[in-house]
């Protein structure tokens, strides 16, 4: 069989899907073009060039080569669909995601190759300004957080740009093109629900865990390397203005109290040196900037011990006993409070440190950052050390 030229001109195609609770209808106008060189010879490939307009507006172009008449189907086609208005797609969105579509446009760049029963396809799906409308009841609608997924996927310009490659065999009864595309999109929704930070990391080409940052025991000092996470997170938030970041501080009840007492003692010693430097006019702006050498430490510690306001050992005439450094440290540490109030304060200090660092890295995201006080500061929402700040992603 050989057909040299097949010409289409002024064609109209009506489509109607009655499987939905609200039927979907669409019409393709001005369908035309040419298929050249159709033949049943497997070695011959027909050239395809077709054009049309969906609802008299959105242009469709199909170009490439095919051989539908041979025993083994061959196709190498590029399909381009531009400026498709998404509001008429509400019968589908209402059925499958439980929302009507208030606004949005769709562009499709589809490249399909079928050879020897195998299909390999690249589906580039570009959705501009997608806005969900009213919620509708549907037994088939997903329970996954669609609004959060949309907010995570939208860039700063309101564009969702998805690359959805699929492959499979046409003779596989379990394979369908629509099913394969939906599986990938559904996996994105699942990831948005169960692991939004992994989804964000994947979108910027990494696999780093952005769900929390860790702190040194007893302090609001970042563990080495954790600030790099915040650098990337600040960049991601800047590109995703539709989401907010909830920031919650936590403590490790096994490690933080004792480490907190030790850190507080070090602060007292630095503060004592800072006061001496201040009298000499040599003090830095903050006591935390003071460094204490091993040689200075015993004298400074003794002054801190003498100024303490808890009962201390005295001699027979009522003067403070002179104690070795370890004994003074032991008594001072035992009288530094590290109870629930202090631990709650430490957790909040950590949360504030994270917010300050994110705002320093990207001042534009300040409105996206929210401090959230957890129900219990010693119970982080994940396994591992509690001495951290945990994050949660929400929609605006």
Short mmCIF file of C-alpha atoms in Angstrom, two decimals:
data_model
loop_
_atom_site.label_atom_id
_atom_site.label_comp_id
_atom_site.label_asym_id
_atom_site.label_seq_id
_atom_site.Cartn_x
_atom_site.Cartn_y
_atom_site.Cartn_z
CA UNK A 1 0.00 0.00 0.00
CA UNK A 2 1.27 3.47 -0.87
CA UNK A 3 -0.38 6.87 -0.52
CA UNK A 4 1.81 9.67 -1.80
CA UNK A 5 -0.13 12.59 -0.34
CA UNK A 6 -2.94 12.92 2.17
CA UNK A 7 -4.23 16.45 2.62
CA UNK A 8 -6.56 17.70 5.33
CA UNK A 9 -8.23 21.10 5.09
CA UNK A 10 -10.78 22.91 7.26
CA UNK A 11 -11.41 19.92 9.48
CA UNK A 12 -13.42 20.00 12.70
CA UNK A 13 -13.15 17.46 15.50
CA UNK A 14 -15.64 17.31 18.36
CA UNK A 15 -14.63 15.59 21.58
CA UNK A 16 -16.89 14.69 24.47
CA UNK A 17 -16.09 12.72 27.63
CA UNK A 18 -19.26 11.47 29.32
CA UNK A 19 -17.48 9.43 31.99
CA UNK A 20 -17.37 12.49 34.25
CA UNK A 21 -20.15 13.69 36.52
CA UNK A 22 -20.07 16.92 34.48
CA UNK A 23 -19.33 15.97 30.85
CA UNK A 24 -16.32 17.58 29.19
CA UNK A 25 -16.63 18.93 25.65
CA UNK A 26 -14.03 20.41 23.33
CA UNK A 27 -13.81 21.22 19.63
CA UNK A 28 -10.77 21.41 17.36
CA UNK A 29 -11.24 23.85 14.48
CA UNK A 30 -9.34 24.46 11.23
CA UNK A 31 -7.64 21.06 11.38
CA UNK A 32 -5.46 20.80 8.32
CA UNK A 33 -2.09 19.81 6.94
CA UNK A 34 -0.40 17.06 5.01
CA UNK A 35 0.86 13.52 5.43
CA UNK A 36 3.33 12.64 2.68
CA UNK A 37 4.65 9.20 1.75
CA UNK A 38 2.34 6.77 3.57
CA UNK A 39 3.30 3.18 2.75
CA UNK A 40 3.13 -0.30 4.22
CA UNK A 41 6.84 -0.78 3.52
CA UNK A 42 8.53 -0.76 6.98
CA UNK A 43 11.52 1.07 5.53
CA UNK A 44 9.43 4.05 4.46
CA UNK A 45 8.38 6.82 6.83
CA UNK A 46 5.68 9.36 6.09
CA UNK A 47 6.23 13.02 6.86
CA UNK A 48 3.55 14.60 9.03
CA UNK A 49 2.68 18.28 9.30
CA UNK A 50 -0.70 19.03 10.88
CA UNK A 51 -2.19 22.20 12.33
CA UNK A 52 -5.33 23.12 14.23
CA UNK A 53 -6.87 25.40 16.88
CA UNK A 54 -8.59 24.20 20.04
CA UNK A 55 -11.78 26.18 20.62
CA UNK A 56 -10.69 28.50 17.81
CA UNK A 57 -7.87 29.82 19.97
CA UNK A 58 -5.13 27.45 21.18
CA UNK A 59 -2.80 26.40 18.33
CA UNK A 60 -1.85 22.73 17.83
CA UNK A 61 1.15 21.63 15.73
CA UNK A 62 2.08 18.02 15.04
CA UNK A 63 5.24 17.34 13.03
CA UNK A 64 7.48 14.34 12.47
CA UNK A 65 7.43 10.96 10.75
CA UNK A 66 5.15 7.93 11.03
CA UNK A 67 4.49 4.55 9.46
CA UNK A 68 1.05 3.44 10.64
CA UNK A 69 0.49 1.04 7.74
CA UNK A 70 3.35 -1.36 8.47
CA UNK A 71 2.94 -4.33 10.78
CA UNK A 72 5.18 -2.69 13.38
CA UNK A 73 3.98 0.81 14.20
CA UNK A 74 6.61 3.55 13.96
CA UNK A 75 6.20 7.16 15.01
CA UNK A 76 8.58 10.00 15.80
CA UNK A 77 6.37 12.98 16.48
CA UNK A 78 6.62 16.38 18.12
CA UNK A 79 3.36 17.77 19.42
CA UNK A 80 3.08 21.40 20.47
CA UNK A 81 -0.05 22.77 22.13
CA UNK A 82 -0.05 26.46 23.12
CA UNK A 83 -2.16 28.69 25.37
CA UNK A 84 -4.81 26.16 26.39
CA UNK A 85 -7.29 27.79 28.76
CA UNK A 86 -7.64 25.53 31.78
CA UNK A 87 -10.99 26.75 33.13
CA UNK A 88 -12.95 24.48 30.74
CA UNK A 89 -11.01 21.55 32.27
CA UNK A 90 -12.91 21.93 35.56
CA UNK A 91 -14.93 18.71 34.95
CA UNK A 92 -11.62 16.82 35.16
CA UNK A 93 -10.13 18.81 38.06
CA UNK A 94 -13.38 18.58 40.02
CA UNK A 95 -13.54 14.83 39.53
CA UNK A 96 -9.94 13.96 40.29
CA UNK A 97 -8.64 16.66 42.66
CA UNK A 98 -11.87 18.02 44.12
CA UNK A 99 -11.50 21.62 42.94
CA UNK A 100 -12.72 23.68 40.02
CA UNK A 101 -10.13 25.72 38.11
CA UNK A 102 -10.51 29.48 38.46
CA UNK A 103 -7.61 30.45 36.19
CA UNK A 104 -4.67 29.05 34.31
CA UNK A 105 -3.13 28.26 30.94
CA UNK A 106 -1.44 25.10 29.73
CA UNK A 107 1.36 24.62 27.21
CA UNK A 108 2.42 21.14 26.13
CA UNK A 109 5.66 20.11 24.43
CA UNK A 110 5.37 16.39 23.74
CA UNK A 111 7.99 14.31 21.93
CA UNK A 112 6.97 10.72 21.26
CA UNK A 113 8.93 7.92 19.62
CA UNK A 114 7.42 4.49 19.00
CA UNK A 115 9.62 1.78 17.46
CA UNK A 116 9.49 -2.02 17.65
CA UNK A 117 6.67 -1.93 20.16
CA UNK A 118 8.47 0.39 22.59
CA UNK A 119 7.45 3.94 23.40
CA UNK A 120 9.77 6.63 24.77
CA UNK A 121 8.29 10.02 25.42
CA UNK A 122 9.25 13.36 26.89
CA UNK A 123 6.29 15.35 28.17
CA UNK A 124 7.04 18.94 29.08
CA UNK A 125 4.02 20.37 30.86
CA UNK A 126 4.02 24.13 31.49
CA UNK A 127 1.15 25.55 33.55
CA UNK A 128 0.92 29.30 33.97
CA UNK A 129 -0.93 31.03 36.85
CA UNK A 130 -2.89 27.94 37.91
CA UNK A 131 -5.48 29.01 40.49
CA UNK A 132 -7.93 26.61 42.08
CA UNK A 133 -11.52 27.68 42.51
CA UNK A 134 -14.34 26.29 44.63
CA UNK A 135 -14.07 22.90 46.25
CA UNK A 136 -16.45 20.25 44.90
CA UNK A 137 -17.46 16.85 46.21
CA UNK A 138 -16.16 13.86 44.28
CA UNK A 139 -15.74 10.23 45.32
CA UNK A 140 -12.79 9.99 42.94
CA UNK A 141 -10.94 13.07 44.22
CA UNK A 142 -7.53 12.58 45.80
CA UNK A 143 -7.16 13.29 49.50
CA UNK A 144 -3.62 14.58 48.93
CA UNK A 145 -2.80 18.29 49.58
CA UNK A 146 -3.17 19.59 46.04
CA UNK A 147 -2.94 23.26 47.07
CA UNK A 148 0.39 22.65 48.84
CA UNK A 149 1.76 20.75 45.84
CA UNK A 150 0.80 23.61 43.50
CA UNK A 151 2.44 26.17 45.80
CA UNK A 152 5.62 24.07 45.97
CA UNK A 153 5.77 23.61 42.20
CA UNK A 154 5.05 27.22 41.21
CA UNK A 155 8.09 29.41 40.63
CA UNK A 156 8.29 33.11 41.44
CA UNK A 157 6.46 33.97 38.20
CA UNK A 158 3.61 31.58 38.97
CA UNK A 159 4.73 28.99 36.42
CA UNK A 160 4.80 25.23 36.97
CA UNK A 161 7.31 23.60 34.62
CA UNK A 162 7.26 19.79 34.72
CA UNK A 163 9.34 17.35 32.72
CA UNK A 164 7.52 14.01 32.71
CA UNK A 165 9.44 11.32 30.77
CA UNK A 166 7.74 7.97 30.27
CA UNK A 167 8.69 4.71 28.60
CA UNK A 168 7.18 1.27 28.20
CA UNK A 169 5.96 -1.36 25.79
CA UNK A 170 2.71 -1.02 23.88
CA UNK A 171 2.12 -4.77 24.16
CA UNK A 172 2.20 -4.57 27.96
CA UNK A 173 -1.43 -4.77 29.12
CA UNK A 174 -0.53 -2.87 32.31
CA UNK A 175 0.95 0.10 30.44
CA UNK A 176 -0.94 3.18 29.33
CA UNK A 177 0.40 6.60 28.43
CA UNK A 178 -2.20 8.46 30.48
CA UNK A 179 -1.67 6.09 33.40
CA UNK A 180 2.11 6.56 33.31
CA UNK A 181 1.80 10.36 33.25
CA UNK A 182 -0.76 10.34 36.08
CA UNK A 183 1.45 8.03 38.17
CA UNK A 184 4.33 10.51 37.98
CA UNK A 185 2.07 13.47 38.80
CA UNK A 186 0.45 11.55 41.65
CA UNK A 187 3.92 10.73 43.03
CA UNK A 188 4.63 14.47 43.08
CA UNK A 189 1.45 15.02 45.11
CA UNK A 190 2.39 12.22 47.52
CA UNK A 191 5.87 13.68 47.95
CA UNK A 192 4.39 17.13 48.61
CA UNK A 193 2.24 15.61 51.34
CA UNK A 194 4.75 13.30 53.01
CA UNK A 195 8.11 14.88 52.28
CA UNK A 196 7.83 18.45 50.97
CA UNK A 197 11.47 19.25 51.72
CA UNK A 198 12.64 16.27 49.66
CA UNK A 199 10.49 17.56 46.81
CA UNK A 200 12.05 21.02 47.12
CA UNK A 201 15.55 19.50 47.20
CA UNK A 202 14.83 17.44 44.10
CA UNK A 203 13.56 20.52 42.27
CA UNK A 204 16.92 22.26 42.81
CA UNK A 205 18.88 19.17 41.82
CA UNK A 206 19.82 17.72 45.21
CA UNK A 207 18.77 15.27 47.88
CA UNK A 208 19.62 17.23 51.02
CA UNK A 209 17.29 17.13 54.02
CA UNK A 210 16.02 20.66 54.66
CA UNK A 211 13.48 19.64 57.31
CA UNK A 212 15.64 20.77 60.25
CA UNK A 213 18.97 22.21 61.36
CA UNK A 214 20.96 20.99 64.37
CA UNK A 215 22.59 22.97 67.18
CA UNK A 216 25.49 22.37 69.50
CA UNK A 217 24.29 20.97 72.86
CA UNK A 218 23.13 23.61 75.33
CA UNK A 219 23.54 26.51 72.91
CA UNK A 220 21.99 28.35 69.97
CA UNK A 221 25.19 27.77 67.95
CA UNK A 222 24.71 25.93 64.66
CA UNK A 223 26.43 22.57 64.23
CA UNK A 224 29.16 22.89 61.59
CA UNK A 225 27.74 22.68 58.08
CA UNK A 226 24.12 23.35 59.07
CA UNK A 227 24.19 26.98 57.93
CA UNK A 228 24.75 25.77 54.38
CA UNK A 229 21.28 24.23 54.53
CA UNK A 230 19.82 27.62 55.38
CA UNK A 231 21.60 29.21 52.42
CA UNK A 232 19.86 26.79 50.05
CA UNK A 233 16.57 27.01 51.90
CA UNK A 234 16.57 30.82 51.68
CA UNK A 235 17.15 30.56 47.94
CA UNK A 236 14.33 28.03 47.51
CA UNK A 237 11.86 30.12 49.52
CA UNK A 238 12.72 33.14 47.41
CA UNK A 239 11.69 31.16 44.33
CA UNK A 240 8.52 29.80 45.93
CA UNK A 241 6.58 32.84 47.23
CA UNK A 242 3.39 30.81 47.55
CA UNK A 243 4.66 28.85 50.56
CA UNK A 244 5.49 29.79 54.14
CA UNK A 245 8.01 28.26 56.50
CA UNK A 246 7.05 27.45 60.08
CA UNK A 247 10.03 27.47 62.46
CA UNK A 248 9.92 25.55 65.75
CA UNK A 249 12.77 25.18 68.26
CA UNK A 250 13.41 21.98 70.23
CA UNK A 251 15.82 20.74 72.90
CA UNK A 252 17.37 17.39 73.68
CA UNK A 253 16.36 16.48 77.26
CA UNK A 254 19.25 14.02 77.54
CA UNK A 255 22.03 16.42 76.52
CA UNK A 256 20.92 20.04 76.57
CA UNK A 257 20.37 20.72 80.30
CA UNK A 258 23.90 19.81 81.40
CA UNK A 259 25.46 21.40 78.33
CA UNK A 260 23.32 24.51 78.95
CA UNK A 261 24.72 24.83 82.50
CA UNK A 262 28.26 24.55 81.18
CA UNK A 263 27.58 27.12 78.44
CA UNK A 264 26.08 29.52 81.01
CA UNK A 265 29.16 29.14 83.21
CA UNK A 266 31.40 29.98 80.26
CA UNK A 267 29.23 33.07 79.63
CA UNK A 268 29.69 34.19 83.26
CA UNK A 269 33.46 33.88 82.96
CA UNK A 270 33.53 35.80 79.67
CA UNK A 271 31.28 38.47 81.15
CA UNK A 272 33.69 38.92 84.07
CA UNK A 273 36.61 39.44 81.71
CA UNK A 274 34.50 41.80 79.56
CA UNK A 275 33.75 43.97 82.64
CA UNK A 276 37.47 44.22 83.38
CA UNK A 277 38.22 45.16 79.77
CA UNK A 278 35.43 47.72 79.84
CA UNK A 279 36.98 49.44 82.83
CA UNK A 280 40.21 49.61 80.87
CA UNK A 281 38.41 50.90 77.77
CA UNK A 282 39.35 47.83 75.75
CA UNK A 283 36.11 45.83 75.72
CA UNK A 284 34.63 44.50 72.44
CA UNK A 285 31.04 45.32 71.63
CA UNK A 286 29.65 42.09 73.08
CA UNK A 287 30.83 39.80 75.92
CA UNK A 288 30.46 36.79 73.61
CA UNK A 289 33.33 38.18 71.55
CA UNK A 290 35.71 37.84 74.52
CA UNK A 291 38.21 34.97 74.50
CA UNK A 292 39.45 33.51 77.79
CA UNK A 293 42.87 31.84 77.90
CA UNK A 294 43.65 28.83 80.11
CA UNK A 295 45.93 31.03 82.23
CA UNK A 296 43.20 33.61 82.90
CA UNK A 297 40.45 31.14 83.63
CA UNK A 298 41.16 30.27 87.34
CA UNK A 299 41.24 33.93 88.43
CA UNK A 300 38.11 34.84 86.47
CA UNK A 301 36.28 31.75 87.74
CA UNK A 302 37.21 32.65 91.33
CA UNK A 303 35.68 36.11 90.89
CA UNK A 304 32.48 34.58 89.47
CA UNK A 305 32.34 32.15 92.40
CA UNK A 306 32.83 34.92 94.97
CA UNK A 307 30.01 37.00 93.42
CA UNK A 308 27.56 34.08 93.33
CA UNK A 309 24.44 34.35 95.49
CA UNK A 310 23.99 30.75 96.62
CA UNK A 311 25.30 29.27 99.91
CA UNK A 312 29.02 28.37 99.69
CA UNK A 313 31.41 26.64 102.10
CA UNK A 314 32.96 28.98 104.71
CA UNK A 315 35.72 28.66 107.26
CA UNK A 316 35.36 28.98 111.06
CA UNK A 317 35.43 32.80 110.93
CA UNK A 318 32.78 32.98 108.18
CA UNK A 319 34.97 33.71 105.17
CA UNK A 320 34.58 31.82 101.90
CA UNK A 321 36.77 28.78 101.75
CA UNK A 322 39.36 28.77 99.00
CA UNK A 323 38.46 25.89 96.70
CA UNK A 324 40.22 24.31 93.71
CA UNK A 325 38.85 25.05 90.23
CA UNK A 326 36.95 21.74 89.85
CA UNK A 327 35.14 22.28 93.16
CA UNK A 328 34.14 25.84 92.26
CA UNK A 329 32.92 24.65 88.84
CA UNK A 330 30.91 21.86 90.43
CA UNK A 331 29.13 24.22 92.86
CA UNK A 332 28.48 26.85 90.19
CA UNK A 333 27.09 24.31 87.73
CA UNK A 334 24.83 22.77 90.37
CA UNK A 335 23.25 26.17 91.03
CA UNK A 336 22.65 27.19 87.41
CA UNK A 337 19.00 26.57 86.58
CA UNK A 338 18.29 24.38 83.57
CA UNK A 339 14.64 23.56 84.12
CA UNK A 340 11.62 23.74 81.82
CA UNK A 341 11.64 27.54 81.67
CA UNK A 342 15.32 27.70 80.68
CA UNK A 343 14.92 24.89 78.13
CA UNK A 344 11.92 26.64 76.58
CA UNK A 345 14.03 29.79 76.36
CA UNK A 346 16.84 27.87 74.66
CA UNK A 347 14.42 26.37 72.12
CA UNK A 348 13.07 29.84 71.32
CA UNK A 349 16.59 31.26 71.05
CA UNK A 350 17.41 28.60 68.46
CA UNK A 351 14.27 29.39 66.45
CA UNK A 352 15.11 33.11 66.52
CA UNK A 353 18.67 32.37 65.38
CA UNK A 354 17.34 30.46 62.36
CA UNK A 355 14.87 33.20 61.42
CA UNK A 356 17.57 35.88 61.74
CA UNK A 357 19.96 33.91 59.53
CA UNK A 358 17.32 33.27 56.85
CA UNK A 359 16.36 36.96 56.80
CA UNK A 360 20.03 37.92 56.58
CA UNK A 361 20.49 35.58 53.62
CA UNK A 362 17.37 36.79 51.82
CA UNK A 363 15.49 39.78 53.28
CA UNK A 364 12.70 39.33 50.71
CA UNK A 365 11.44 36.15 52.40
CA UNK A 366 10.79 37.74 55.82
CA UNK A 367 7.02 37.66 55.31
CA UNK A 368 7.18 33.91 54.60
CA UNK A 369 8.78 33.04 57.96
CA UNK A 370 6.69 32.21 61.01
CA UNK A 371 7.80 31.23 64.51
CA UNK A 372 5.62 28.43 65.90
CA UNK A 373 5.84 27.36 69.53
CA UNK A 374 5.62 23.56 69.72
CA UNK A 375 3.37 21.78 72.19
CA UNK A 376 6.47 20.29 73.85
CA UNK A 377 9.98 21.63 73.20
CA UNK A 378 11.53 18.28 74.13
CA UNK A 379 9.55 16.29 71.52
CA UNK A 380 10.74 17.07 67.98
CA UNK A 381 8.62 15.80 65.06
CA UNK A 382 11.36 13.46 63.84
CA UNK A 383 13.75 10.86 65.09
CA UNK A 384 17.26 11.80 66.18
CA UNK A 385 18.66 14.49 68.40
CA UNK A 386 16.11 16.96 69.74
CA UNK A 387 18.63 19.81 69.80
CA UNK A 388 17.41 21.33 66.58
CA UNK A 389 15.00 23.64 64.82
CA UNK A 390 12.38 21.83 62.77
CA UNK A 391 10.55 23.26 59.77
CA UNK A 392 7.09 22.82 58.27
CA UNK A 393 5.96 24.00 54.84
CA UNK A 394 2.50 25.55 54.49
CA UNK A 395 0.59 27.41 51.79
CA UNK A 396 -0.02 31.13 52.09
#
